[in-house]
Tab-separated table of C-alpha atoms in Angstrom:
chain	number	residue	atom	x	y	z
A	237	UNK	CA	-53.244	-33.736	116.484
A	238	UNK	CA	-54.373	-37.331	116.232
A	239	UNK	CA	-56.285	-38.806	119.177
A	240	UNK	CA	-56.981	-42.172	117.567
A	241	UNK	CA	-55.748	-45.297	119.363
A	242	UNK	CA	-53.491	-47.516	117.212
A	243	UNK	CA	-54.885	-50.979	116.617
A	244	UNK	CA	-51.835	-52.630	118.145
A	245	UNK	CA	-52.543	-50.967	121.488
A	246	UNK	CA	-56.060	-52.394	121.498
A	247	UNK	CA	-54.574	-55.805	120.753
A	248	UNK	CA	-52.205	-55.434	123.707
A	249	UNK	CA	-55.093	-54.487	125.971
A	250	UNK	CA	-57.075	-57.534	124.929
A	251	UNK	CA	-54.147	-59.921	125.420
A	252	UNK	CA	-53.218	-58.508	128.840
A	253	UNK	CA	-56.858	-58.570	129.953
A	254	UNK	CA	-57.181	-62.226	128.946
A	255	UNK	CA	-54.071	-63.106	130.955
A	256	UNK	CA	-55.335	-61.193	133.999
A	257	UNK	CA	-58.622	-63.081	133.893
A	258	UNK	CA	-56.632	-66.093	135.097
A	259	UNK	CA	-55.907	-64.166	138.319
A	260	UNK	CA	-59.263	-62.962	139.681
A	261	UNK	CA	-59.954	-61.277	142.995
A	262	UNK	CA	-59.868	-64.588	144.869
A	263	UNK	CA	-56.232	-65.080	143.821
A	264	UNK	CA	-55.189	-61.712	145.229
A	265	UNK	CA	-57.183	-62.071	148.423
A	266	UNK	CA	-55.448	-65.353	149.216
A	267	UNK	CA	-52.081	-63.568	148.994
A	268	UNK	CA	-52.932	-60.917	151.563
A	269	UNK	CA	-51.209	-59.510	153.451
A	270	UNK	CA	-47.686	-60.270	152.265
A	271	UNK	CA	-47.377	-63.302	149.955
A	272	UNK	CA	-45.655	-62.444	146.678
A	273	UNK	CA	-47.776	-63.155	143.543
A	274	UNK	CA	-45.221	-65.522	142.060
A	275	UNK	CA	-47.568	-67.222	139.589
A	276	UNK	CA	-48.813	-63.886	138.269
A	277	UNK	CA	-45.308	-62.484	137.762
A	278	UNK	CA	-44.185	-65.706	136.086
A	279	UNK	CA	-47.125	-65.514	133.680
A	280	UNK	CA	-46.243	-61.925	132.741
A	281	UNK	CA	-42.639	-62.951	132.206
A	282	UNK	CA	-43.441	-66.002	130.098
A	283	UNK	CA	-45.753	-64.024	127.826
A	284	UNK	CA	-43.095	-61.344	127.359
A	285	UNK	CA	-44.988	-58.413	128.850
A	286	UNK	CA	-42.307	-57.575	131.427
A	287	UNK	CA	-39.655	-57.397	128.701
A	288	UNK	CA	-41.703	-54.977	126.608
A	289	UNK	CA	-39.080	-52.210	126.694
A	290	UNK	CA	-36.043	-54.456	126.168
A	291	UNK	CA	-34.880	-54.213	122.516
A	292	UNK	CA	-35.423	-57.215	120.276
A	293	UNK	CA	-31.669	-57.757	119.888
A	294	UNK	CA	-31.608	-58.718	123.585
A	295	UNK	CA	-34.686	-60.927	123.429
A	296	UNK	CA	-37.300	-58.356	124.389
A	297	UNK	CA	-40.296	-57.025	122.506
A	298	UNK	CA	-38.781	-53.611	121.744
A	299	UNK	CA	-42.090	-51.821	122.303
A	300	UNK	CA	-42.634	-48.110	122.882
A	301	UNK	CA	-43.139	-46.454	126.266
A	302	UNK	CA	-46.767	-45.922	125.230
A	303	UNK	CA	-47.258	-49.646	124.682
A	304	UNK	CA	-45.538	-50.458	127.964
A	305	UNK	CA	-47.792	-48.011	129.778
A	306	UNK	CA	-50.856	-49.698	128.282
A	307	UNK	CA	-49.665	-53.058	129.617
A	308	UNK	CA	-49.427	-51.745	133.183
A	309	UNK	CA	-52.660	-49.786	132.882
A	310	UNK	CA	-54.595	-52.833	131.759
A	311	UNK	CA	-53.148	-54.984	134.533
A	312	UNK	CA	-54.560	-52.618	137.152
A	313	UNK	CA	-57.787	-51.996	135.269
A	314	UNK	CA	-58.334	-55.769	135.321
A	315	UNK	CA	-58.157	-55.836	139.117
A	316	UNK	CA	-54.604	-57.149	139.373
A	317	UNK	CA	-51.601	-55.330	140.873
A	318	UNK	CA	-48.796	-54.273	138.540
A	319	UNK	CA	-46.856	-52.974	141.551
A	320	UNK	CA	-45.705	-56.549	142.062
A	321	UNK	CA	-43.347	-56.281	139.093
A	322	UNK	CA	-43.441	-52.853	137.435
A	323	UNK	CA	-39.910	-51.839	138.483
A	324	UNK	CA	-38.257	-54.233	136.053
A	325	UNK	CA	-39.669	-52.222	133.173
A	326	UNK	CA	-37.939	-48.999	134.125
A	327	UNK	CA	-34.890	-50.065	136.160
A	328	UNK	CA	-33.458	-51.994	133.220
A	329	UNK	CA	-33.522	-48.706	131.256
A	330	UNK	CA	-30.500	-47.512	133.245
A	331	UNK	CA	-28.513	-50.494	131.983
A	332	UNK	CA	-29.845	-50.047	128.458
A	333	UNK	CA	-28.973	-46.343	128.227
A	334	UNK	CA	-25.836	-46.127	130.358
A	335	UNK	CA	-24.476	-49.636	130.823
A	336	UNK	CA	-21.502	-51.096	128.998
A	337	UNK	CA	-21.913	-53.452	126.055
A	338	UNK	CA	-20.810	-56.288	128.330
A	339	UNK	CA	-23.480	-55.409	130.912
A	340	UNK	CA	-26.178	-55.240	128.256
A	341	UNK	CA	-25.121	-58.561	126.730
A	342	UNK	CA	-24.892	-60.192	130.170
A	343	UNK	CA	-28.086	-58.989	131.803
A	344	UNK	CA	-30.700	-57.893	129.287
A	345	UNK	CA	-31.236	-61.290	127.582
A	346	UNK	CA	-31.575	-62.979	130.989
A	347	UNK	CA	-34.026	-60.324	132.158
A	348	UNK	CA	-36.053	-60.789	128.987
A	349	UNK	CA	-36.199	-64.573	129.401
A	350	UNK	CA	-36.941	-64.434	133.108
A	351	UNK	CA	-33.710	-66.182	134.078
A	352	UNK	CA	-32.931	-63.104	136.184
A	353	UNK	CA	-35.140	-60.553	137.893
A	354	UNK	CA	-34.195	-56.907	138.378
A	355	UNK	CA	-36.982	-55.715	140.641
A	356	UNK	CA	-35.034	-54.075	143.478
A	357	UNK	CA	-34.187	-50.378	143.241
A	358	UNK	CA	-31.884	-49.342	146.093
A	359	UNK	CA	-32.106	-45.564	146.457
A	360	UNK	CA	-34.214	-44.438	149.446
A	361	UNK	CA	-32.669	-44.355	152.935
A	362	UNK	CA	-34.213	-43.815	156.387
A	363	UNK	CA	-32.395	-40.518	157.019
A	364	UNK	CA	-32.571	-39.143	153.483
A	365	UNK	CA	-36.076	-39.815	152.184
A	366	UNK	CA	-36.689	-37.829	149.008
A	367	UNK	CA	-33.437	-35.864	149.451
A	368	UNK	CA	-31.397	-38.381	147.487
A	369	UNK	CA	-28.180	-36.353	147.622
A	370	UNK	CA	-28.067	-36.955	151.393
A	371	UNK	CA	-27.801	-40.739	151.164
A	372	UNK	CA	-25.114	-42.237	153.396
A	373	UNK	CA	-24.609	-45.666	151.846
A	374	UNK	CA	-21.037	-45.756	150.565
A	375	UNK	CA	-19.159	-47.756	147.977
A	376	UNK	CA	-15.463	-47.681	148.837
A	377	UNK	CA	-12.932	-48.459	146.128
A	378	UNK	CA	-10.765	-51.524	146.765
A	379	UNK	CA	-8.651	-53.760	144.562
A	380	UNK	CA	-10.927	-55.207	141.905
A	381	UNK	CA	-14.041	-53.245	142.755
A	382	UNK	CA	-15.936	-51.709	145.657
A	383	UNK	CA	-17.175	-52.535	149.140
A	384	UNK	CA	-20.661	-51.268	150.007
A	385	UNK	CA	-21.772	-50.332	153.517
A	386	UNK	CA	-25.004	-48.681	154.606
A	387	UNK	CA	-28.748	-49.111	154.617
A	388	UNK	CA	-31.690	-48.759	152.241
A	389	UNK	CA	-35.395	-48.729	153.014
A	390	UNK	CA	-38.619	-49.182	151.045
A	391	UNK	CA	-36.756	-51.413	148.614
A	392	UNK	CA	-39.749	-53.219	147.225
A	393	UNK	CA	-39.520	-56.801	145.928
A	394	UNK	CA	-36.000	-57.166	147.393
A	395	UNK	CA	-36.736	-60.727	148.512
A	396	UNK	CA	-37.921	-61.604	145.015
A	397	UNK	CA	-35.131	-60.097	142.945
A	398	UNK	CA	-31.808	-61.499	141.762
A	399	UNK	CA	-30.269	-58.115	141.035
A	400	UNK	CA	-30.461	-54.647	142.513
A	401	UNK	CA	-29.820	-51.321	140.883
A	402	UNK	CA	-28.015	-49.509	143.702
A	403	UNK	CA	-27.157	-45.843	144.196
A	404	UNK	CA	-24.258	-45.260	146.602
A	405	UNK	CA	-21.826	-42.475	147.380
A	406	UNK	CA	-18.314	-43.059	146.043
A	407	UNK	CA	-16.954	-39.593	146.871
A	408	UNK	CA	-17.751	-37.824	150.158
A	409	UNK	CA	-20.174	-34.944	149.741
A	410	UNK	CA	-17.659	-32.460	151.169
A	411	UNK	CA	-15.200	-33.347	148.396
A	412	UNK	CA	-17.441	-32.594	145.394
A	413	UNK	CA	-18.437	-29.295	143.778
A	414	UNK	CA	-22.127	-30.188	143.597
A	415	UNK	CA	-23.924	-32.444	146.042
A	416	UNK	CA	-25.338	-34.407	143.092
A	417	UNK	CA	-21.798	-35.441	142.151
A	418	UNK	CA	-19.954	-38.353	143.698
A	419	UNK	CA	-22.900	-40.766	143.551
A	420	UNK	CA	-22.514	-43.945	141.518
A	421	UNK	CA	-24.833	-46.645	140.235
A	422	UNK	CA	-24.099	-50.360	140.534
A	423	UNK	CA	-25.659	-53.675	139.527
A	424	UNK	CA	-25.557	-55.791	142.683
A	425	UNK	CA	-25.849	-59.579	142.750
A	426	UNK	CA	-28.256	-59.837	145.686
A	427	UNK	CA	-28.275	-63.610	145.888
A	428	UNK	CA	-24.521	-63.740	146.293
A	429	UNK	CA	-24.479	-60.879	148.807
A	430	UNK	CA	-27.104	-62.580	150.965
A	431	UNK	CA	-25.364	-65.961	150.812
A	432	UNK	CA	-22.064	-64.286	151.789
A	433	UNK	CA	-23.771	-62.842	154.860
A	434	UNK	CA	-22.957	-59.289	153.761
A	435	UNK	CA	-26.555	-58.303	152.988
A	436	UNK	CA	-29.543	-58.567	155.301
A	437	UNK	CA	-33.101	-58.083	154.031
A	438	UNK	CA	-35.881	-57.439	156.539
A	439	UNK	CA	-39.485	-57.361	155.242
A	440	UNK	CA	-41.666	-54.405	156.225
A	441	UNK	CA	-45.363	-55.073	156.787
A	442	UNK	CA	-47.438	-52.374	155.118
A	443	UNK	CA	-51.089	-51.537	154.474
A	444	UNK	CA	-50.830	-52.963	150.961
A	445	UNK	CA	-49.149	-56.114	149.649
A	446	UNK	CA	-46.087	-54.466	148.119
A	447	UNK	CA	-43.335	-56.849	149.285
A	448	UNK	CA	-41.137	-54.008	150.517
A	449	UNK	CA	-38.135	-54.244	152.821
A	450	UNK	CA	-35.189	-52.572	154.516
A	451	UNK	CA	-31.706	-53.698	153.522
A	452	UNK	CA	-28.400	-53.573	155.399
A	453	UNK	CA	-25.090	-53.654	153.519
A	454	UNK	CA	-22.277	-54.920	155.722
A	455	UNK	CA	-19.292	-55.035	153.412
A	456	UNK	CA	-20.987	-56.191	150.206
A	457	UNK	CA	-18.286	-56.796	147.609
A	458	UNK	CA	-19.123	-55.440	144.159
A	459	UNK	CA	-16.767	-56.047	141.208
A	460	UNK	CA	-15.546	-53.086	139.155
A	461	UNK	CA	-17.526	-54.373	136.185
A	462	UNK	CA	-20.765	-53.799	138.105
A	463	UNK	CA	-20.341	-50.012	137.957
A	464	UNK	CA	-22.858	-48.537	135.497
A	465	UNK	CA	-21.362	-45.790	133.359
A	466	UNK	CA	-18.869	-43.434	134.961
A	467	UNK	CA	-18.104	-43.243	138.653
A	468	UNK	CA	-19.677	-40.213	140.290
A	469	UNK	CA	-22.415	-39.701	137.689
A	470	UNK	CA	-24.941	-42.172	139.025
A	471	UNK	CA	-27.393	-39.518	140.197
A	472	UNK	CA	-27.814	-38.334	136.600
A	473	UNK	CA	-28.362	-41.890	135.420
A	474	UNK	CA	-31.072	-42.407	138.002
A	475	UNK	CA	-32.748	-39.112	137.100
A	476	UNK	CA	-32.612	-40.066	133.436
A	477	UNK	CA	-34.899	-43.003	134.144
A	478	UNK	CA	-37.373	-41.014	136.217
A	479	UNK	CA	-39.424	-39.719	133.286
A	480	UNK	CA	-40.112	-43.269	132.109
A	481	UNK	CA	-40.990	-44.243	135.667
A	482	UNK	CA	-43.423	-41.324	136.033
A	483	UNK	CA	-45.163	-42.184	132.752
A	484	UNK	CA	-45.545	-45.842	133.654
A	485	UNK	CA	-46.776	-45.088	137.173
A	486	UNK	CA	-49.280	-42.617	135.699
A	487	UNK	CA	-50.630	-45.408	133.518
A	488	UNK	CA	-50.983	-47.683	136.549
A	489	UNK	CA	-53.014	-45.055	138.397
A	490	UNK	CA	-55.231	-44.611	135.361
A	491	UNK	CA	-55.799	-48.363	135.317
A	492	UNK	CA	-56.763	-48.271	138.979
A	493	UNK	CA	-59.102	-45.361	138.311
A	494	UNK	CA	-60.797	-47.256	135.504
A	495	UNK	CA	-61.311	-50.240	137.803
A	496	UNK	CA	-62.932	-48.080	140.490
A	497	UNK	CA	-65.181	-46.244	138.033
A	498	UNK	CA	-66.308	-49.462	136.340
A	499	UNK	CA	-66.896	-51.152	139.696
A	500	UNK	CA	-68.744	-48.175	141.139
A	501	UNK	CA	-70.846	-47.637	138.031
A	502	UNK	CA	-72.000	-51.257	137.922
A	503	UNK	CA	-72.847	-51.337	141.609
A	504	UNK	CA	-74.684	-48.001	141.443
A	505	UNK	CA	-76.790	-49.315	138.550
A	506	UNK	CA	-77.627	-52.620	140.248
A	507	UNK	CA	-78.009	-51.718	143.914
A	508	UNK	CA	-81.629	-50.840	144.737
A	509	UNK	CA	-82.498	-48.881	147.890
A	510	UNK	CA	-85.852	-47.182	148.568
A	511	UNK	CA	-87.215	-48.758	145.388
A	512	UNK	CA	-84.690	-47.259	142.946
A	513	UNK	CA	-81.091	-47.846	141.795
A	514	UNK	CA	-78.775	-45.739	143.927
A	515	UNK	CA	-77.107	-44.489	140.724
A	516	UNK	CA	-80.185	-42.327	140.112
A	517	UNK	CA	-79.183	-40.239	143.095
A	518	UNK	CA	-76.923	-37.352	142.175
A	519	UNK	CA	-75.047	-37.809	145.451
A	520	UNK	CA	-73.852	-41.150	144.048
A	521	UNK	CA	-73.806	-40.349	140.341
A	522	UNK	CA	-71.943	-37.030	140.363
A	523	UNK	CA	-68.804	-38.114	142.314
A	524	UNK	CA	-68.288	-41.025	139.920
A	525	UNK	CA	-68.800	-38.743	136.913
A	526	UNK	CA	-66.370	-36.173	138.332
A	527	UNK	CA	-63.751	-38.854	138.895
A	528	UNK	CA	-64.254	-40.102	135.337
A	529	UNK	CA	-63.669	-36.605	133.944
A	530	UNK	CA	-60.517	-36.153	136.033
A	531	UNK	CA	-59.236	-39.549	134.915
A	532	UNK	CA	-59.761	-38.746	131.244
A	533	UNK	CA	-57.769	-35.526	131.630
A	534	UNK	CA	-54.925	-37.413	133.342
A	535	UNK	CA	-54.995	-39.980	130.555
A	536	UNK	CA	-54.401	-37.281	127.942
A	537	UNK	CA	-51.363	-36.054	129.851
A	538	UNK	CA	-50.081	-39.634	130.056
A	539	UNK	CA	-50.253	-39.993	126.266
A	540	UNK	CA	-48.690	-36.569	125.688
A	541	UNK	CA	-45.757	-37.286	127.992
A	542	UNK	CA	-45.243	-40.710	126.387
A	543	UNK	CA	-45.252	-39.133	122.922
A	544	UNK	CA	-42.661	-36.547	123.956
A	545	UNK	CA	-40.506	-39.304	125.505
A	546	UNK	CA	-40.626	-41.321	122.287
A	547	UNK	CA	-39.652	-38.291	120.200
A	548	UNK	CA	-36.614	-37.701	122.386
A	549	UNK	CA	-38.023	-34.334	123.475
A	550	UNK	CA	-37.944	-32.860	126.999
A	551	UNK	CA	-40.857	-34.323	128.946
A	552	UNK	CA	-40.045	-33.813	132.645
A	553	UNK	CA	-42.970	-31.466	133.381
A	554	UNK	CA	-45.443	-33.570	131.423
A	555	UNK	CA	-44.287	-36.888	132.922
A	556	UNK	CA	-44.541	-35.474	136.426
A	557	UNK	CA	-47.945	-33.907	135.764
A	558	UNK	CA	-49.195	-37.196	134.338
A	559	UNK	CA	-48.182	-38.996	137.525
A	560	UNK	CA	-49.670	-36.268	139.716
A	561	UNK	CA	-52.970	-36.043	137.851
A	562	UNK	CA	-53.291	-39.815	137.587
A	563	UNK	CA	-52.673	-40.405	141.289
A	564	UNK	CA	-55.148	-37.696	142.291
A	565	UNK	CA	-57.821	-38.915	139.860
A	566	UNK	CA	-57.402	-42.553	140.929
A	567	UNK	CA	-57.786	-41.585	144.582
A	568	UNK	CA	-60.867	-39.533	143.708
A	569	UNK	CA	-62.307	-42.560	141.915
A	570	UNK	CA	-61.386	-44.832	144.831
A	571	UNK	CA	-63.289	-42.693	147.318
A	572	UNK	CA	-66.308	-42.421	145.015
A	573	UNK	CA	-66.340	-46.212	144.565
A	574	UNK	CA	-66.023	-46.874	148.294
A	575	UNK	CA	-68.782	-44.389	149.128
A	576	UNK	CA	-70.987	-45.975	146.490
A	577	UNK	CA	-70.562	-49.422	148.016
A	578	UNK	CA	-71.142	-48.167	151.535
A	579	UNK	CA	-70.448	-50.847	154.112
A	580	UNK	CA	-69.894	-53.486	151.438
A	581	UNK	CA	-66.869	-51.501	150.224
A	582	UNK	CA	-65.065	-52.566	153.393
A	583	UNK	CA	-65.764	-56.264	152.798
A	584	UNK	CA	-62.788	-58.162	151.355
A	585	UNK	CA	-64.916	-60.115	148.892
A	586	UNK	CA	-65.699	-56.973	146.890
A	587	UNK	CA	-61.985	-56.153	146.383
A	588	UNK	CA	-62.697	-52.440	146.780
A	589	UNK	CA	-60.785	-52.146	150.048
A	590	UNK	CA	-57.761	-53.941	148.550
A	591	UNK	CA	-57.584	-51.710	145.496
A	592	UNK	CA	-58.319	-48.708	147.733
A	593	UNK	CA	-55.160	-49.442	149.724
A	594	UNK	CA	-53.100	-50.129	146.634
A	595	UNK	CA	-53.948	-46.918	144.799
A	596	UNK	CA	-53.398	-44.681	147.846
A	597	UNK	CA	-49.689	-45.472	147.595
A	598	UNK	CA	-49.244	-43.473	144.409
A	599	UNK	CA	-49.976	-40.131	146.041
A	600	UNK	CA	-46.802	-40.784	148.063
A	601	UNK	CA	-44.574	-43.017	145.929
A	602	UNK	CA	-42.398	-43.306	143.970
A	603	UNK	CA	-42.414	-39.538	144.409
A	604	UNK	CA	-44.710	-37.536	146.650
A	605	UNK	CA	-47.287	-35.441	144.837
A	606	UNK	CA	-46.177	-32.524	147.005
A	607	UNK	CA	-42.668	-32.793	145.578
A	608	UNK	CA	-44.130	-32.748	142.078
A	609	UNK	CA	-45.939	-29.511	142.935
A	610	UNK	CA	-42.672	-28.089	144.265
A	611	UNK	CA	-40.923	-29.100	141.033
A	612	UNK	CA	-43.604	-27.498	138.898
A	613	UNK	CA	-43.612	-24.349	141.011
A	614	UNK	CA	-39.866	-23.862	140.718
A	615	UNK	CA	-38.836	-25.308	137.374
A	616	UNK	CA	-41.965	-24.702	135.303
A	617	UNK	CA	-43.498	-21.606	136.840
A	618	UNK	CA	-40.258	-19.964	137.940
A	619	UNK	CA	-41.170	-19.378	141.561
A	620	UNK	CA	-38.585	-19.458	144.395
A	621	UNK	CA	-37.326	-22.870	145.505
A	622	UNK	CA	-39.521	-24.155	148.322
A	623	UNK	CA	-37.101	-26.646	149.874
């Protein structure tokens, strides 16, 4: 067992931190509540950080999942919000692992250069939620391709994406042996669909600036060449990318947790009440210390799951536990930081309330922590299925 941190990861941290220093709290506050951080995303694209997982042959950096997780962690630890662009890191993996050579040659170089953005991930629907097999959006076969009809919700960054990775049903659920069959994955040209009047995107105002939306498909035409892999196997392709997603989200939560602990620790050491720094009081000191311990444990699970992923070994339980532990630890740190700041924690200028809202999301999305517990209970511990 080797717990040392490779030098190249420290170099990545330093470079990402230096970039994020160009986007301080004032930058993010001016964007509230719903202005997309275009300049920030462009800077990440131009420096190559968003193409970290794209192989070098397609113009990317060809880095490991561990390195990619460090990039996202450091973004959040620096006070920025990686949720503005994180999806491109893991959605492109579906094309990389299951797409045709033509799809890889067409899209990956343009994603790496920033000519195209693949930020939109069209899976969740209003009536299906986490039960993905119940989605009702359909892709009907026609001459030359498919026609898509239906609705998606919580499709973040839809208004700021050129392409969408879409999951739709191509075979009715009553005509397949397993309900996970008959779902297919497509690469959708969103700009064309919107200009044709076949796609409508409605922004959803939320408690954090996440640029999310609901989308209506009213006869969106998708060419046959946009089908990823085999028809009817899209659910498996989506699941295949979930472990990478969980690992990267875990890293983001750990970055948030670091920000809260650093912020709370500094304030507790500097703020003087009743003639002494408030950090001397165990009621302030212990919650921050507890959150730090929880965060360190989550961090170890993040690195273990990333290592398993890179070795090509099964890592579903570890990736899910990393996301669960990270989200819980970050929320613990957020509450400790807010309590430490007292009333000032609610003031925009301290950025605590903004980060507080941002990190709360990860107990719910992209998968609810309760669903992770259900997964662990059934598939790891062997207990009866709970849903």
